[in-house]
Tab-separated table of C-alpha atoms in Angstrom:
chain	number	residue	atom	x	y	z
W	94	UNK	CA	0.344	0.102	0.329
W	95	UNK	CA	2.872	2.477	0.183
W	96	UNK	CA	4.004	2.215	-2.795
W	97	UNK	CA	0.649	3.337	-3.377
W	98	UNK	CA	0.710	5.623	-2.264
W	99	UNK	CA	4.144	6.498	-3.518
W	100	UNK	CA	3.311	7.244	-7.416
W	101	UNK	CA	1.211	9.702	-9.648
W	102	UNK	CA	-2.346	8.755	-7.609
W	103	UNK	CA	-3.584	8.294	-11.384
W	104	UNK	CA	-0.966	5.543	-11.761
W	105	UNK	CA	-1.625	4.388	-8.780
W	106	UNK	CA	-6.340	4.445	-8.865
W	107	UNK	CA	-5.421	2.234	-12.121
W	108	UNK	CA	-3.814	-0.307	-9.770
W	109	UNK	CA	-5.851	-0.212	-8.167
W	110	UNK	CA	-9.177	-0.503	-10.612
W	111	UNK	CA	-6.747	-3.658	-11.713
W	112	UNK	CA	-6.833	-5.088	-7.808
W	113	UNK	CA	-9.943	-4.587	-7.961
W	114	UNK	CA	-10.652	-6.628	-10.568
W	115	UNK	CA	-8.888	-8.965	-9.840
W	116	UNK	CA	-9.929	-9.614	-6.429
W	117	UNK	CA	-13.889	-9.648	-8.538
W	118	UNK	CA	-12.427	-12.217	-10.194
W	119	UNK	CA	-11.179	-14.440	-7.365
W	120	UNK	CA	-14.414	-14.282	-4.940
W	121	UNK	CA	-16.366	-14.951	-7.861
W	122	UNK	CA	-14.111	-18.298	-7.957
W	123	UNK	CA	-14.463	-18.839	-4.544
W	124	UNK	CA	-17.919	-18.455	-4.313
W	125	UNK	CA	-18.926	-20.959	-6.817
W	126	UNK	CA	-16.457	-22.798	-5.475
W	127	UNK	CA	-18.108	-23.555	-1.897
W	128	UNK	CA	-21.420	-23.468	-3.164
W	129	UNK	CA	-19.925	-26.405	-5.779
W	130	UNK	CA	-19.148	-27.396	-2.223
W	131	UNK	CA	-22.934	-27.505	-0.948
W	132	UNK	CA	-22.417	-24.021	0.873
W	133	UNK	CA	-25.706	-22.187	1.324
W	134	UNK	CA	-26.141	-18.479	0.398
W	135	UNK	CA	-26.196	-17.124	4.541
W	136	UNK	CA	-22.848	-19.439	5.304
W	137	UNK	CA	-20.891	-17.815	1.739
W	138	UNK	CA	-22.452	-14.193	3.018
W	139	UNK	CA	-20.899	-14.282	6.733
W	140	UNK	CA	-17.251	-14.929	5.334
W	141	UNK	CA	-17.935	-12.454	3.398
W	142	UNK	CA	-19.395	-9.743	5.798
W	143	UNK	CA	-22.371	-9.279	4.051
W	144	UNK	CA	-25.712	-9.939	3.930
W	145	UNK	CA	-27.158	-13.246	2.133
W	146	UNK	CA	-28.962	-11.093	0.372
W	147	UNK	CA	-26.165	-9.226	-1.053
W	148	UNK	CA	-24.539	-11.980	-2.114
W	149	UNK	CA	-27.169	-13.681	-3.801
W	150	UNK	CA	-27.856	-10.731	-5.784
W	151	UNK	CA	-24.163	-10.363	-7.237
W	152	UNK	CA	-23.590	-13.611	-7.881
W	153	UNK	CA	-26.853	-15.835	-8.346
W	154	UNK	CA	-27.551	-15.384	-11.672
W	155	UNK	CA	-24.109	-16.555	-12.663
W	156	UNK	CA	-23.586	-19.665	-14.447
W	157	UNK	CA	-23.036	-22.503	-11.448
W	158	UNK	CA	-23.807	-20.204	-8.946
W	159	UNK	CA	-27.839	-20.322	-8.620
W	160	UNK	CA	-27.832	-24.107	-7.290
W	161	UNK	CA	-25.557	-26.107	-4.571
W	162	UNK	CA	-24.633	-29.598	-4.704
W	163	UNK	CA	-26.998	-31.709	-2.324
W	164	UNK	CA	-24.452	-33.473	0.025
């Protein structure tokens, strides 16, 4: 984080945006993995620190995330 503060603000903002895209992609992967393992939206939401409604709204419409495997 200190290295970002040492940079030109516009360069830093570009790097932050790139990091956010990478984090969003990784979050989607991990949510998909959690659903495949049978985790509920409530459990995933708790892990992300958001409401069940928020996580469901963000991810439920994406391919392969609506249904979970039942064990």
